[in-house]
mmCIF file with all atom_site columns, C-alpha atoms in Angstrom:
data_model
loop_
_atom_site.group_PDB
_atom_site.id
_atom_site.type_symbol
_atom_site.label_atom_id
_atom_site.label_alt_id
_atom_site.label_comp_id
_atom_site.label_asym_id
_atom_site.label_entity_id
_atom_site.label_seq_id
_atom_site.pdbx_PDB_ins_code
_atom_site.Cartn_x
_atom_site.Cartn_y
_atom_site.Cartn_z
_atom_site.occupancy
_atom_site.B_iso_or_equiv
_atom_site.pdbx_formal_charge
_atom_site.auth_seq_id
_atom_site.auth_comp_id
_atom_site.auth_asym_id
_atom_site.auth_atom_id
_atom_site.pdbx_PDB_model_num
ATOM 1   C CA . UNK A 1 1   ? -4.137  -29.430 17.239 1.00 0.00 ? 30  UNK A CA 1
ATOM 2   C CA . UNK A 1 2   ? -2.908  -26.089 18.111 1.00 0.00 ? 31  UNK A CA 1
ATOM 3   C CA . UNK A 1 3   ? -6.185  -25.363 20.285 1.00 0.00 ? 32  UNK A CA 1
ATOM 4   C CA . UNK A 1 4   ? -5.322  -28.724 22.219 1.00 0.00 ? 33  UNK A CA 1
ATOM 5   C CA . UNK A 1 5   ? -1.991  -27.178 22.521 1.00 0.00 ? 34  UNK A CA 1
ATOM 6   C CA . UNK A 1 6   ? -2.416  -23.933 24.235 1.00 0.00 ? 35  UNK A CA 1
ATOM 7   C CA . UNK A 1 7   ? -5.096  -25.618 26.666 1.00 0.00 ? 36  UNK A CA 1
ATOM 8   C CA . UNK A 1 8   ? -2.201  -27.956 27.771 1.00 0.00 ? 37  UNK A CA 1
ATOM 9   C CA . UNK A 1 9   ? -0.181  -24.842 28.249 1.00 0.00 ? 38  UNK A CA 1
ATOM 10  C CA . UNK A 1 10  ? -2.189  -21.953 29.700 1.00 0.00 ? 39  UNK A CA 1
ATOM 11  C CA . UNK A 1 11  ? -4.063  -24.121 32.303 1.00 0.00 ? 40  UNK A CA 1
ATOM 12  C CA . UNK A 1 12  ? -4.769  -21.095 34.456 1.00 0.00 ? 41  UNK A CA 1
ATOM 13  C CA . UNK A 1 13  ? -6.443  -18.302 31.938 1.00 0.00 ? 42  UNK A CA 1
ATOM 14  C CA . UNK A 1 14  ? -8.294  -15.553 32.994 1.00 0.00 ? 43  UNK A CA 1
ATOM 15  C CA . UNK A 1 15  ? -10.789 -15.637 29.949 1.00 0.00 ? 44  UNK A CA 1
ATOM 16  C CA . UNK A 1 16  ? -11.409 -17.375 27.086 1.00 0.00 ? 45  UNK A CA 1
ATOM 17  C CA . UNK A 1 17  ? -13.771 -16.376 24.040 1.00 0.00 ? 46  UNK A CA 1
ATOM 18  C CA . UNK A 1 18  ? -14.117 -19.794 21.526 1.00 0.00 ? 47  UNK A CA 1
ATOM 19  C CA . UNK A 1 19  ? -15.377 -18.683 18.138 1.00 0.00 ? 48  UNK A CA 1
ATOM 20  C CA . UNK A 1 20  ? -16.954 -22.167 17.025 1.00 0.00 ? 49  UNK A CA 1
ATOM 21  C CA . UNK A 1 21  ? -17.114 -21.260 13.372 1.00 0.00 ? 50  UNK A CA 1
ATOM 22  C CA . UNK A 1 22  ? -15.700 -23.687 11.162 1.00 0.00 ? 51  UNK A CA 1
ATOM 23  C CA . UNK A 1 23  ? -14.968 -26.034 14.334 1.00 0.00 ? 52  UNK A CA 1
ATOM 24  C CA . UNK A 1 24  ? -16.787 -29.630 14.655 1.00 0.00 ? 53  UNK A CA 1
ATOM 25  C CA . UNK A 1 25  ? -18.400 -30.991 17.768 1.00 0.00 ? 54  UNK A CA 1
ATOM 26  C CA . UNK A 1 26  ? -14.934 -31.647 19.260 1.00 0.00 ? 55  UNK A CA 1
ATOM 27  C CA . UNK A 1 27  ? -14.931 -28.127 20.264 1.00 0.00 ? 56  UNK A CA 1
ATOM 28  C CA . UNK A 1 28  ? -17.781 -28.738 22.829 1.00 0.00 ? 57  UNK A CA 1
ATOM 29  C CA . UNK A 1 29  ? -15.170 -30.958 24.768 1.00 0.00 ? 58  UNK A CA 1
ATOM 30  C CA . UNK A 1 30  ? -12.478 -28.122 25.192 1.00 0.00 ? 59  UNK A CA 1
ATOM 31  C CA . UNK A 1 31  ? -15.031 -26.017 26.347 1.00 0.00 ? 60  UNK A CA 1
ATOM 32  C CA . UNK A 1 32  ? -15.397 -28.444 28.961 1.00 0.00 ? 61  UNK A CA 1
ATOM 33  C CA . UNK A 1 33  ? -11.887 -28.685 29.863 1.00 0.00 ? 62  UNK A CA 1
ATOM 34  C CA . UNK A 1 34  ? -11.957 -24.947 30.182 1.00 0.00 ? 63  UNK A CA 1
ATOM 35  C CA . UNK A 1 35  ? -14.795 -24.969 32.348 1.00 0.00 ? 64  UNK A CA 1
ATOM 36  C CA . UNK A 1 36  ? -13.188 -27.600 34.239 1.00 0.00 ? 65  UNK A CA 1
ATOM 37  C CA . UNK A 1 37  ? -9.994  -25.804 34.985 1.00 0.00 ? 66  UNK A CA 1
ATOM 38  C CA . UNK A 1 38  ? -12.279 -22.895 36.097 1.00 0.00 ? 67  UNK A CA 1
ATOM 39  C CA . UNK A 1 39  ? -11.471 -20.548 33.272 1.00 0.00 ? 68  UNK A CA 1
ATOM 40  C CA . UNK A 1 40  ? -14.864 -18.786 32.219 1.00 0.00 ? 69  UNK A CA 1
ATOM 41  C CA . UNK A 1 41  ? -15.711 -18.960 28.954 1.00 0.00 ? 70  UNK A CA 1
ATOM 42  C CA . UNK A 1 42  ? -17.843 -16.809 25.950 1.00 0.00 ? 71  UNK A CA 1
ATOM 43  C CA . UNK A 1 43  ? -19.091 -18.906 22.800 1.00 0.00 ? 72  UNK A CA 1
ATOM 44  C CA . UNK A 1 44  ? -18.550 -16.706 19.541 1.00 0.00 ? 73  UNK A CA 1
ATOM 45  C CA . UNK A 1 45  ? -20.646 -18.340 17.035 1.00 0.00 ? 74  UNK A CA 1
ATOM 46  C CA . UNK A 1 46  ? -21.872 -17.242 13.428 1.00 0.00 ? 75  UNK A CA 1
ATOM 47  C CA . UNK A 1 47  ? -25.747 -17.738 13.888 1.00 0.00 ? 76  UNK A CA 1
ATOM 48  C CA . UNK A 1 48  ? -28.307 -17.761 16.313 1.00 0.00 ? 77  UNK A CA 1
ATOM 49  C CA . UNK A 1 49  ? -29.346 -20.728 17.575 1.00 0.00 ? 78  UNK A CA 1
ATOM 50  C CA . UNK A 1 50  ? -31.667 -22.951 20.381 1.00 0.00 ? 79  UNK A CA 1
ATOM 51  C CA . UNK A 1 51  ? -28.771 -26.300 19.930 1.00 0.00 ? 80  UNK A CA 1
ATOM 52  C CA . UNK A 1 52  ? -25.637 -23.974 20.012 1.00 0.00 ? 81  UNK A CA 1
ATOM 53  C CA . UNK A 1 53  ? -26.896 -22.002 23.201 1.00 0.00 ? 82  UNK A CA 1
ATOM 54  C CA . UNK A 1 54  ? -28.050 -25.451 24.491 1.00 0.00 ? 83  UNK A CA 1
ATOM 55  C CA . UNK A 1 55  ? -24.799 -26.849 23.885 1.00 0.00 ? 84  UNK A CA 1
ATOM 56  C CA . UNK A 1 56  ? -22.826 -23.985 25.122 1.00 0.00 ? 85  UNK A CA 1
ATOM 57  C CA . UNK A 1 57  ? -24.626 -23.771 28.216 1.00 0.00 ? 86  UNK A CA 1
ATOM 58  C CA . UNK A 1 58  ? -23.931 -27.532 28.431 1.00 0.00 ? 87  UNK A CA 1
ATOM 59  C CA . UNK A 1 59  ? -20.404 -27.731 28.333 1.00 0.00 ? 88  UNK A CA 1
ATOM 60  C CA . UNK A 1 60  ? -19.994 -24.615 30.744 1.00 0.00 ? 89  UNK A CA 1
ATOM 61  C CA . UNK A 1 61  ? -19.649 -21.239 28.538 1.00 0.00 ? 90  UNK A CA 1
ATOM 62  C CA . UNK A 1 62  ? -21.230 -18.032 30.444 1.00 0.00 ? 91  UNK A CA 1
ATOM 63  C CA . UNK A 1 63  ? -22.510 -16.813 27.528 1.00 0.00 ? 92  UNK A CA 1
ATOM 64  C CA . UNK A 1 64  ? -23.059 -16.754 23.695 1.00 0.00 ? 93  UNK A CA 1
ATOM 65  C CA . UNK A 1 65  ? -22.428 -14.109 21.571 1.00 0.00 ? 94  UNK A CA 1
ATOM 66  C CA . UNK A 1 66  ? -24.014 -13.760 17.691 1.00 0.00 ? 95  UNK A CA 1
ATOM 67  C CA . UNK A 1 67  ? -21.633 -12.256 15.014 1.00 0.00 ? 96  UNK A CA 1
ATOM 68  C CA . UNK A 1 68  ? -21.261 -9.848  14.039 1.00 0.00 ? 97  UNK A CA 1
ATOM 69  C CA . UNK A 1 69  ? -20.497 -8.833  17.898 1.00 0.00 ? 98  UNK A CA 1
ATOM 70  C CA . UNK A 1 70  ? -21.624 -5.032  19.260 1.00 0.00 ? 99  UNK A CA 1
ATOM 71  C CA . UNK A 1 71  ? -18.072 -4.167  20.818 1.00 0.00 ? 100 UNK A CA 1
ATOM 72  C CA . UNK A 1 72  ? -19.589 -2.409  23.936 1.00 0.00 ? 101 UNK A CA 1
ATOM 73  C CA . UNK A 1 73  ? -21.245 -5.608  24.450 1.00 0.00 ? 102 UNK A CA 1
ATOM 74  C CA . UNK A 1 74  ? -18.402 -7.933  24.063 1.00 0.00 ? 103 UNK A CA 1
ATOM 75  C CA . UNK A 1 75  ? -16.561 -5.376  26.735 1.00 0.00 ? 104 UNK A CA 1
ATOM 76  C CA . UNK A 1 76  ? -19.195 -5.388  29.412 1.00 0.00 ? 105 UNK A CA 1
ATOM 77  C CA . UNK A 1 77  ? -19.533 -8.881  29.504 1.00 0.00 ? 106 UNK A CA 1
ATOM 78  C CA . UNK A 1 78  ? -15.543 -9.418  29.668 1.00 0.00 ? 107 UNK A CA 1
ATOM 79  C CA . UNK A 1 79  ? -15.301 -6.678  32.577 1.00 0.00 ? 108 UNK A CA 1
ATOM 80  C CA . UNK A 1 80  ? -18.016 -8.929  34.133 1.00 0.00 ? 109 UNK A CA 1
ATOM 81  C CA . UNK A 1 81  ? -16.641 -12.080 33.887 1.00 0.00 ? 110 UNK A CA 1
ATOM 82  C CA . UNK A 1 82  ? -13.359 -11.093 35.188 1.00 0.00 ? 111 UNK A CA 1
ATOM 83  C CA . UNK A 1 83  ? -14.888 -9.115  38.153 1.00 0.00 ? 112 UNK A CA 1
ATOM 84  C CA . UNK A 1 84  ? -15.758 -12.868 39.263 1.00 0.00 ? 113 UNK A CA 1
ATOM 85  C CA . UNK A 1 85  ? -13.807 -14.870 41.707 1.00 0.00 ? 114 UNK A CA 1
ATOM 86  C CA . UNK A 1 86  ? -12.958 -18.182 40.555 1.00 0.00 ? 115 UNK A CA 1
ATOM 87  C CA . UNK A 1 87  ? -14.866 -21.046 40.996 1.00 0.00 ? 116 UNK A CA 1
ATOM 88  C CA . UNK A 1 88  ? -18.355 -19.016 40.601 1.00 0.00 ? 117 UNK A CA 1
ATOM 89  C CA . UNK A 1 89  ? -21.162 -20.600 38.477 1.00 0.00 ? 118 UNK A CA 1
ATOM 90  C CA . UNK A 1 90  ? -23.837 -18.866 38.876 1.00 0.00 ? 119 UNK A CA 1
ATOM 91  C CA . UNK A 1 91  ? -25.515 -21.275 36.171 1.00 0.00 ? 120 UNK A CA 1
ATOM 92  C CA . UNK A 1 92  ? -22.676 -20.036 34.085 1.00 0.00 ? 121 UNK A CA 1
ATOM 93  C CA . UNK A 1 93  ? -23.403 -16.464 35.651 1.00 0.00 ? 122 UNK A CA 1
ATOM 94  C CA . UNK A 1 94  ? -26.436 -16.819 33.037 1.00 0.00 ? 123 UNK A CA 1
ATOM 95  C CA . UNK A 1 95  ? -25.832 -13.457 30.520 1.00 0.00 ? 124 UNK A CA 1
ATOM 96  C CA . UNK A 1 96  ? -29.187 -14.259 29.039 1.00 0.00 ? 125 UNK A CA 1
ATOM 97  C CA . UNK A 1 97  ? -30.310 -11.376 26.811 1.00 0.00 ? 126 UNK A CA 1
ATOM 98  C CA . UNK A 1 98  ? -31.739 -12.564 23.127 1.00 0.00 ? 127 UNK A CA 1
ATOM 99  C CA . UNK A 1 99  ? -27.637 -12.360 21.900 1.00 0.00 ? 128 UNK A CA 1
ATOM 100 C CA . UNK A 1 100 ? -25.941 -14.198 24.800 1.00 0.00 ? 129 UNK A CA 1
ATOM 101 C CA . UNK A 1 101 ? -26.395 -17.436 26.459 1.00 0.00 ? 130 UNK A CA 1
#
């Protein structure tokens, strides 16, 4: 899969925002590999939801955000994530506000 593809090539990314619509539960194990090489990580998903921010949380995003996404939002949080140094966790730096995770 093309996904599977540019995680074998871009080990060392900065950021990475996963949209999980139309993906199935496969998706939860690249965001692990993500999280494992360090990379943080924002969940774009299509719905609110307790499972998907459980899941999310789970498999080491540092937030979820609900489309349709507020733009000023999506920037503040990116500015924020790559402010970090690498290797933080913070509980996944825990952007809790009743759109992220």
């Amino acid at each position: 899969e093309a996904l599977d593809q540019t995680l074998d090539q871009n080990p060392g990314s900065d950021l990475a925002l996963v949209d999980i619509t139309g993906f199935d539960p496969s998706i939860w194990s690249r965001c692990a590999r993500l999280h494992d090489a360090n990379t943080p990580l924002l969940v774009i998903s299509p719905r609110q939801s307790a499972a998907i921010q459980q899941e999310s949380a789970l498999h080491g995003a540092h937030g979820l955000l609900v489309k349709p996404l507020v733009m000023r939002e999506l920037s503040t949080l990116i500015r924020r994530l790559l402010d970090k140094p690498q290797g933080f966790d913070d509980e996944h730096d825990s952007l809790a506000s009743g759109r992220q995770a």
